[in-house]
Coordinates of C-alpha atoms and ligand atoms in Angstrom, one line a residue:
M1 CA 9.1 27.2 -28.7
T2 CA 9.1 27.8 -24.9
N3 CA 9.4 25.0 -22.5
V4 CA 8.5 25.5 -18.9
V5 CA 10.1 24.4 -15.7
V6 CA 7.9 24.4 -12.6
I7 CA 9.7 24.4 -9.2
G8 CA 8.7 25.1 -5.6
S9 CA 10.3 28.3 -4.3
Q10 CA 9.9 27.5 -0.6
W11 CA 10.0 24.2 1.3
G12 CA 7.7 22.3 -0.9
D13 CA 3.9 22.0 -0.7
E14 CA 3.4 25.3 -2.5
G15 CA 0.5 23.9 -4.5
K16 CA 2.5 22.8 -7.5
G17 CA -0.1 20.0 -8.3
K18 CA -2.9 22.3 -9.5
I19 CA -0.5 24.6 -11.5
V20 CA 1.3 21.7 -13.1
D21 CA -2.0 20.1 -14.0
W22 CA -3.2 23.5 -15.4
L23 CA -0.1 23.8 -17.5
S24 CA 0.0 20.1 -18.6
E25 CA -3.1 20.7 -20.6
R26 CA -1.0 23.0 -22.8
A27 CA 2.1 20.7 -22.9
D28 CA 2.9 17.7 -25.0
I29 CA 5.3 16.1 -22.6
V30 CA 5.6 16.3 -18.8
V31 CA 8.9 15.4 -17.3
R32 CA 10.0 14.6 -13.7
F33 CA 13.6 15.3 -13.1
Q34 CA 14.4 14.7 -9.4
G35 CA 13.1 13.2 -6.2
G36 CA 11.0 10.2 -6.2
H37 CA 7.7 9.1 -4.5
N38 CA 8.5 11.4 -1.6
A39 CA 6.5 14.0 -3.6
G40 CA 2.7 13.8 -3.6
H41 CA -0.2 15.6 -5.0
T42 CA -3.8 15.1 -5.8
L43 CA -5.2 16.1 -9.2
V44 CA -9.0 16.6 -9.6
I45 CA -10.0 16.1 -13.2
D46 CA -13.7 16.2 -14.1
G47 CA -14.6 15.4 -10.5
T48 CA -12.3 12.4 -10.2
S49 CA -9.4 12.7 -7.9
Y50 CA -6.0 11.0 -8.7
K51 CA -3.2 10.7 -6.2
L52 CA 0.3 10.9 -7.8
S53 CA 3.6 10.5 -6.1
L54 CA 6.1 9.3 -8.6
L55 CA 4.3 9.5 -12.0
P56 CA 4.4 12.9 -13.8
S57 CA 1.1 14.7 -13.9
G58 CA 0.7 14.4 -17.6
V59 CA 0.0 10.7 -17.2
V60 CA -3.6 11.2 -16.4
R61 CA -4.3 13.3 -19.5
P62 CA -5.0 11.5 -22.7
G63 CA -2.6 12.3 -25.5
K64 CA 0.2 13.5 -23.2
M65 CA 3.5 11.7 -22.7
A66 CA 4.8 11.4 -19.2
V67 CA 8.6 11.0 -18.6
I68 CA 10.6 10.0 -15.6
G69 CA 14.1 11.4 -16.1
N70 CA 17.4 10.1 -14.9
G71 CA 17.5 12.4 -12.0
V72 CA 14.6 10.6 -10.4
V73 CA 15.0 7.7 -8.0
V74 CA 12.5 5.1 -8.9
D75 CA 11.0 2.7 -6.4
P76 CA 9.7 -0.1 -8.7
H77 CA 7.2 -1.3 -6.1
A78 CA 5.8 2.2 -5.7
L79 CA 5.8 2.6 -9.5
I80 CA 3.8 -0.6 -10.1
A81 CA 1.4 0.2 -7.3
E82 CA 0.7 3.7 -8.7
I83 CA 0.2 2.4 -12.2
D84 CA -2.2 -0.3 -10.9
K85 CA -4.2 2.2 -8.8
L86 CA -4.5 4.6 -11.7
E87 CA -5.5 1.7 -14.1
K88 CA -8.3 0.8 -11.6
Q89 CA -9.5 4.4 -12.1
G90 CA -9.6 4.0 -15.8
V91 CA -6.2 5.6 -16.7
K92 CA -4.3 3.5 -19.2
I93 CA -0.6 3.5 -18.7
T94 CA 1.4 2.0 -21.5
P95 CA 4.9 2.7 -23.0
E96 CA 2.9 5.0 -25.4
N97 CA 2.3 7.5 -22.6
L98 CA 5.0 6.7 -20.0
R99 CA 8.7 6.5 -20.5
I100 CA 11.4 5.9 -17.8
A101 CA 15.0 6.8 -18.2
D102 CA 17.1 3.6 -18.5
N103 CA 19.8 5.4 -16.5
A104 CA 17.5 6.3 -13.5
T105 CA 18.5 4.8 -10.1
L106 CA 16.3 2.3 -8.4
I107 CA 15.1 2.5 -4.8
L108 CA 15.1 -1.0 -3.3
S109 CA 13.5 -2.2 -0.1
L110 CA 16.9 -2.0 1.6
H111 CA 16.9 1.7 1.0
R112 CA 13.5 2.2 2.5
E113 CA 14.4 0.1 5.5
L114 CA 17.7 2.0 6.1
D115 CA 15.9 5.4 5.9
G116 CA 13.5 4.2 8.6
I117 CA 16.3 2.7 10.8
R118 CA 18.3 6.0 10.6
E119 CA 15.3 8.2 11.5
D120 CA 14.4 6.0 14.4
A121 CA 18.0 5.9 15.7
A122 CA 18.2 9.7 15.4
S123 CA 15.1 10.1 17.5
T124 CA 16.4 8.0 20.3
S125 CA 20.1 9.0 20.5
N126 CA 22.2 12.0 20.0
S127 CA 24.5 10.4 17.4
G128 CA 22.4 11.1 14.2
V129 CA 20.5 14.1 12.9
K130 CA 16.7 13.6 12.7
I131 CA 15.7 15.0 9.4
G132 CA 12.1 14.0 9.4
T133 CA 12.3 12.3 6.1
T134 CA 9.4 10.7 4.3
R135 CA 11.0 7.3 5.0
R136 CA 10.7 6.3 1.4
G137 CA 14.4 5.4 0.9
I138 CA 15.1 8.5 -1.1
G139 CA 18.4 9.6 0.6
P140 CA 19.9 6.1 0.8
A141 CA 19.2 5.5 -2.9
Y142 CA 20.9 8.8 -3.9
E143 CA 23.8 7.9 -1.7
D144 CA 24.3 4.7 -3.7
K145 CA 24.0 6.6 -7.0
V146 CA 26.8 9.0 -6.0
G147 CA 28.7 6.0 -4.5
R148 CA 28.6 4.4 -8.0
R149 CA 27.0 1.2 -6.7
A150 CA 23.4 1.8 -7.6
I151 CA 21.2 -0.6 -9.5
R152 CA 19.7 1.3 -12.4
V153 CA 16.6 0.6 -14.6
M154 CA 18.7 -0.7 -17.5
D155 CA 20.4 -3.2 -15.2
L156 CA 17.2 -5.1 -14.8
A157 CA 17.6 -6.2 -18.4
D158 CA 21.2 -7.3 -18.0
V159 CA 21.0 -10.7 -16.3
E160 CA 24.7 -11.4 -16.9
T161 CA 26.1 -8.5 -14.9
L162 CA 23.3 -8.0 -12.4
P163 CA 24.6 -10.5 -9.8
A164 CA 28.0 -8.8 -9.6
K165 CA 26.2 -5.4 -9.2
V166 CA 24.1 -6.7 -6.4
E167 CA 27.2 -8.2 -4.7
R168 CA 28.9 -4.8 -4.8
L169 CA 25.8 -3.1 -3.4
L170 CA 25.4 -5.6 -0.6
T171 CA 29.1 -5.4 0.4
H172 CA 28.4 -1.8 1.3
H173 CA 25.0 -2.2 2.8
N174 CA 25.8 -5.3 4.9
A175 CA 28.8 -3.5 6.4
L176 CA 26.5 -0.6 7.2
R177 CA 23.9 -2.9 8.7
R178 CA 26.4 -4.8 10.8
G179 CA 27.4 -1.4 12.3
L180 CA 23.8 -0.6 13.1
G181 CA 23.2 -4.1 14.7
E182 CA 20.8 -5.1 11.9
A183 CA 20.6 -8.5 10.2
E184 CA 22.5 -8.9 6.9
I185 CA 20.6 -9.1 3.6
S186 CA 21.0 -12.1 1.3
H187 CA 22.1 -11.8 -2.3
D188 CA 19.1 -14.1 -3.2
S189 CA 16.5 -11.8 -1.7
I190 CA 17.7 -8.8 -3.7
M191 CA 18.0 -10.8 -6.9
Q192 CA 14.4 -12.0 -6.3
E193 CA 13.2 -8.5 -5.6
L194 CA 14.7 -7.3 -8.8
T195 CA 13.5 -10.1 -11.0
S196 CA 10.0 -9.8 -9.6
V197 CA 9.7 -6.2 -10.9
A198 CA 11.7 -6.4 -14.1
E199 CA 8.9 -7.5 -16.3
R200 CA 6.7 -4.6 -15.3
V201 CA 9.3 -1.9 -15.4
L202 CA 11.4 -2.7 -18.5
P203 CA 8.7 -2.0 -21.1
F204 CA 8.8 1.7 -20.1
R205 CA 12.5 2.2 -20.3
D206 CA 13.9 4.6 -22.9
T207 CA 16.9 6.8 -23.8
I208 CA 15.3 10.0 -22.4
W209 CA 17.9 12.6 -23.5
L210 CA 17.4 11.3 -27.1
L211 CA 13.6 11.3 -26.9
L212 CA 13.6 14.8 -25.5
D213 CA 16.1 16.1 -28.1
K214 CA 14.0 14.7 -30.9
Q215 CA 10.7 16.1 -29.5
R216 CA 12.2 19.5 -28.8
R217 CA 13.4 19.7 -32.4
R218 CA 10.0 18.9 -33.7
G219 CA 8.5 21.7 -31.6
A220 CA 6.9 19.7 -28.8
R221 CA 6.0 21.7 -25.6
I222 CA 7.9 20.2 -22.7
L223 CA 6.8 20.9 -19.1
F224 CA 9.3 20.0 -16.3
E225 CA 7.6 19.2 -13.1
G226 CA 9.7 19.8 -10.0
A227 CA 9.1 18.1 -6.7
Q228 CA 9.7 19.5 -3.2
G229 CA 11.1 23.0 -3.0
S230 CA 14.2 25.1 -3.5
L231 CA 14.9 25.3 0.2
L232 CA 15.0 21.5 0.4
D233 CA 17.7 21.5 -2.3
I234 CA 20.8 19.4 -1.3
D235 CA 23.1 22.4 -2.1
H236 CA 21.0 25.5 -1.8
G237 CA 18.6 24.4 0.9
T238 CA 18.8 24.4 4.7
Y239 CA 21.4 21.6 4.9
P240 CA 21.3 19.1 6.5
F241 CA 17.5 19.4 6.8
V242 CA 17.0 18.9 3.1
T243 CA 16.1 16.2 0.6
S244 CA 18.8 14.4 -1.3
S245 CA 18.4 15.8 -4.7
N246 CA 18.9 19.2 -6.4
T247 CA 15.5 20.7 -6.5
V248 CA 16.4 23.9 -8.3
A249 CA 15.5 24.6 -11.9
G250 CA 18.9 23.8 -13.2
Q251 CA 18.3 20.2 -12.3
A252 CA 15.6 20.0 -15.0
A253 CA 18.5 19.9 -17.5
A254 CA 20.8 17.5 -15.6
G255 CA 18.0 15.3 -14.5
S256 CA 16.5 14.8 -17.9
G257 CA 19.5 15.1 -20.3
M258 CA 18.1 18.2 -22.1
G259 CA 20.5 21.1 -22.4
P260 CA 19.9 24.1 -20.2
G261 CA 19.5 26.5 -23.1
A262 CA 16.3 24.8 -24.1
L263 CA 14.6 25.0 -20.7
G264 CA 12.8 28.3 -21.2
Y265 CA 10.4 29.8 -18.7
V266 CA 11.0 29.1 -15.0
L267 CA 7.8 29.3 -13.0
G268 CA 8.3 29.4 -9.2
I269 CA 5.3 28.2 -7.3
T270 CA 5.0 30.3 -4.2
K271 CA 2.6 30.1 -1.3
A272 CA 1.3 33.4 0.1
Y273 CA 2.7 32.4 3.5
T274 CA 5.3 29.8 4.4
T275 CA 5.1 26.1 5.5
R276 CA 7.5 23.3 6.2
V277 CA 7.2 19.6 7.1
G278 CA 10.0 17.8 8.9
E279 CA 12.8 19.3 10.9
G280 CA 15.0 22.3 10.3
P281 CA 15.2 26.1 10.6
F282 CA 12.1 28.2 9.8
P283 CA 12.7 31.8 10.7
T284 CA 9.1 33.0 10.3
E285 CA 7.5 30.1 12.0
L286 CA 4.4 31.0 14.1
D287 CA 3.9 29.0 17.2
D288 CA 0.7 30.9 18.1
E289 CA -2.9 31.1 17.1
I290 CA -2.1 32.7 13.8
G291 CA 0.1 29.7 12.9
Q292 CA -2.7 27.4 13.9
F293 CA -5.2 29.5 11.8
L294 CA -3.0 29.2 8.7
G295 CA -2.6 25.4 9.2
E296 CA -6.3 24.9 9.6
R297 CA -7.6 27.3 7.0
G298 CA -4.8 26.1 4.6
R299 CA -5.4 22.4 5.4
E300 CA -1.7 22.1 6.0
F301 CA -1.1 18.3 6.3
G302 CA 1.5 16.4 4.3
T303 CA 0.1 14.6 1.3
V304 CA 2.6 11.7 1.6
T305 CA 3.1 11.3 5.4
G306 CA -0.1 13.1 6.7
R307 CA 2.2 15.1 9.1
K308 CA 1.0 18.5 10.2
R309 CA 2.9 21.2 8.4
R310 CA 4.6 24.0 10.4
C311 CA 3.2 27.4 9.3
G312 CA 4.5 31.0 9.3
W313 CA 4.5 34.4 7.6
F314 CA 5.7 34.9 4.1
D315 CA 9.5 35.1 4.0
A316 CA 10.4 37.4 1.1
A317 CA 14.1 37.1 1.8
L318 CA 14.0 33.3 1.2
V319 CA 11.9 33.6 -1.9
R320 CA 14.2 36.3 -3.3
Q321 CA 17.0 33.8 -2.8
S322 CA 15.0 31.2 -4.7
V323 CA 14.3 33.7 -7.5
A324 CA 18.1 34.0 -7.9
T325 CA 19.1 30.3 -7.5
N326 CA 16.4 29.1 -9.9
G327 CA 16.4 32.0 -12.4
I328 CA 12.7 32.4 -11.8
T329 CA 11.0 34.2 -14.7
G330 CA 7.6 34.6 -12.9
I331 CA 5.8 33.1 -9.9
A332 CA 2.5 31.4 -9.4
L333 CA 1.2 32.8 -6.1
T334 CA -1.0 30.2 -4.3
K335 CA -3.4 30.2 -1.3
L336 CA -3.8 33.9 -1.0
D337 CA -7.3 33.2 0.2
V338 CA -5.9 31.5 3.3
L339 CA -4.9 35.0 4.5
D340 CA -8.5 36.4 4.2
G341 CA -9.8 37.9 7.4
L342 CA -6.5 38.5 9.2
D343 CA -6.3 42.0 10.7
E344 CA -2.7 42.5 9.7
L345 CA -0.1 40.5 7.8
K346 CA 3.6 40.4 8.2
I347 CA 6.2 39.8 5.5
C348 CA 9.8 39.0 6.4
V349 CA 12.2 41.3 4.4
G350 CA 15.5 40.2 5.9
Y351 CA 17.1 39.0 9.1
K352 CA 19.1 40.2 12.1
L353 CA 22.1 38.0 12.8
D354 CA 24.1 38.7 15.9
G355 CA 22.9 42.3 15.8
Q356 CA 23.7 42.8 12.1
D357 CA 21.1 43.3 9.3
I358 CA 21.4 40.7 6.5
D359 CA 19.3 40.3 3.4
H360 CA 19.6 36.5 2.8
L361 CA 19.7 33.3 4.8
P362 CA 23.3 32.3 5.5
A363 CA 24.4 28.8 4.5
S364 CA 25.7 27.9 8.0
Q365 CA 23.4 25.6 10.1
G366 CA 24.3 27.5 13.3
Q367 CA 23.6 30.9 11.8
Q368 CA 20.4 29.7 10.2
A369 CA 19.2 28.7 13.7
R370 CA 20.2 32.2 15.1
V371 CA 18.7 34.5 12.5
E372 CA 15.7 36.6 13.6
P373 CA 13.2 37.8 11.0
V374 CA 12.8 41.5 10.3
Y375 CA 9.2 42.2 9.3
I376 CA 7.1 44.8 7.6
T377 CA 3.4 44.9 8.5
L378 CA 0.6 45.3 6.1
E379 CA -3.1 45.8 6.7
G380 CA -5.2 42.7 6.1
W381 CA -8.5 42.5 4.2
K382 CA -11.9 41.2 5.5
E383 CA -13.4 40.2 2.1
S384 CA -13.1 36.7 0.7
T385 CA -10.7 36.2 -2.2
V386 CA -11.8 32.6 -2.7
G387 CA -12.5 31.9 -6.3
A388 CA -11.4 35.3 -7.6
R389 CA -10.8 35.1 -11.4
S390 CA -9.7 38.6 -12.1
W391 CA -7.9 41.5 -10.3
A392 CA -11.2 43.3 -10.1
D393 CA -12.4 40.5 -7.8
L394 CA -9.7 41.2 -5.3
P395 CA -9.9 43.7 -2.4
A396 CA -7.4 46.6 -2.7
Q397 CA -5.4 45.4 0.3
A398 CA -5.0 41.9 -1.2
I399 CA -3.6 43.5 -4.4
K400 CA -1.3 45.6 -2.3
Y401 CA 0.0 42.5 -0.6
V402 CA 0.6 40.8 -4.0
R403 CA 2.4 43.9 -5.3
Q404 CA 4.6 44.1 -2.2
V405 CA 5.5 40.4 -2.6
E406 CA 6.5 41.0 -6.2
A407 CA 8.6 44.0 -5.3
L408 CA 10.4 42.3 -2.5
I409 CA 11.2 39.1 -4.3
G410 CA 12.1 40.7 -7.6
A411 CA 9.8 38.6 -9.8
P412 CA 6.3 39.2 -11.2
V413 CA 3.2 37.2 -10.6
A414 CA 2.4 35.2 -13.7
L415 CA -0.5 33.3 -12.2
L416 CA -2.5 33.8 -9.0
S417 CA -4.4 30.8 -7.7
T418 CA -7.4 31.6 -5.5
S419 CA -8.8 28.1 -4.7
P420 CA -7.9 24.4 -5.3
E421 CA -10.3 24.6 -8.4
R422 CA -8.4 24.7 -11.7
D423 CA -10.4 27.6 -13.1
D424 CA -10.0 29.8 -10.0
T425 CA -6.8 31.2 -11.4
I426 CA -5.9 34.7 -12.5
L427 CA -3.7 34.5 -15.5
V428 CA -1.3 37.4 -16.0
T429 CA 1.3 35.7 -18.3
D430 CA 1.0 32.3 -19.9
P431 CA 4.4 30.7 -19.3
F432 CA 4.1 28.8 -22.6
E433 CA 3.4 31.9 -24.6
D434 CA 6.0 34.2 -23.0
Ligands
IMP501 P1 13.2 12.8 2.1 O1 13.1 13.5 0.8 O2 12.2 11.8 2.3 O3 14.6 12.3 2.3 O4 13.0 13.9 3.3 C1 13.9 14.9 3.5 C2 13.2 16.2 3.9 O5 12.4 16.7 2.7 C3 12.2 16.1 5.0 O6 12.2 17.3 5.7 C4 10.9 15.9 4.3 O7 9.8 16.3 5.1 C5 11.1 16.9 3.1 N1 10.2 16.5 1.9 C6 10.4 15.5 1.1 N2 9.5 15.5 0.1 C7 8.7 16.6 0.4 C8 7.5 17.1 -0.3 O8 7.1 16.6 -1.3 N3 7.0 18.2 0.3 C9 7.5 18.8 1.4 N4 8.6 18.3 2.0 C10 9.2 17.2 1.5

């Protein structure tokens, strides 16, 4: 039985929501394995739109189980707010359809506050690096996880040991806050915060590796829903302008407790051009009217923060890199229709670095800032591709563009999405049937 891992192959916002929703209809279980409520997408089901940030997509579909794995950082306030909002829309969320790893790390209000303080400080001084985070506390929570002082879901149930854990956490945070000139946080306020959410969170907790192992053995179809994109990966992305988790497909195993041999098909969601929110290098960025055209036509505004996304040509060198680092089996190419009407299209095939040709983005921050894209130019098409449901509906130049993308990145198109509507999808290979 094939399981499927869905990841973003660029800087996030590739249109994973629609594809994950489309695949979740075929899955029994949908698992998040990294990130937190910094992700965000809107699902439209039977005319009703649902906004999800932390909860896996499967949660809005009756009969599916949604799982938050240990690799996710869980803000209990965001979790409760999202559950309540969905319940108001008629979606029942119970331990029957949502399970949360007991060993997942919690994001607390102190993490969210610290994220904001650091971003503000970096904007007004030269001492920090402004990342342009979502200010949700994601980075600070992962820091505490790796620093072995995090409060985890299971700790909410352990009233005996919780005070000592909070003490350890605060020793670190209050030292940090003193250094930043911020008021210290009291032990009582954190204890209160934790006890106020415990009752709502604890019913969902489970031993996720065990649950997935049992389900996998009985033949359940498991869909792993990645958040952000491979170029925001803490190791493989454009460091330090990255998120704080591993976003590549391998994390589906580590972030859920299912062995990598059982992961199956890796579907890389890939936008037909490139976008990025937040700071950091972007070799094919367009600061001209074409960039503006892509932003407007593609409605490129962040789902979580509402920020305008930076736009540019398709960077095949970057996606080729993602094909390798994720082991992508096939891609879902999205937003091809946004390119309709352009006279010519450019695709970046590699870079020039200090006069030398290179075929991949180097890891060094300085070199990433210096690379210049090397382009090939293709003829555009005038016809609309919106809503195309078969290859026959596509203009010849659009097919040429898609074939060129496949050849340059070294992976085939499994799905082609031609509008935000679920059914406007050309299916070449069903990842669950491969
Ligand atoms: P953080 O994940 O909030 O720490 O933000 C770190 C970087 O990742 C920033 O550049 C954010 O804009 C970016 N980022 C985080 N989540 C997303 C996402 O869902 N889509 C696109 N970019 C994201």
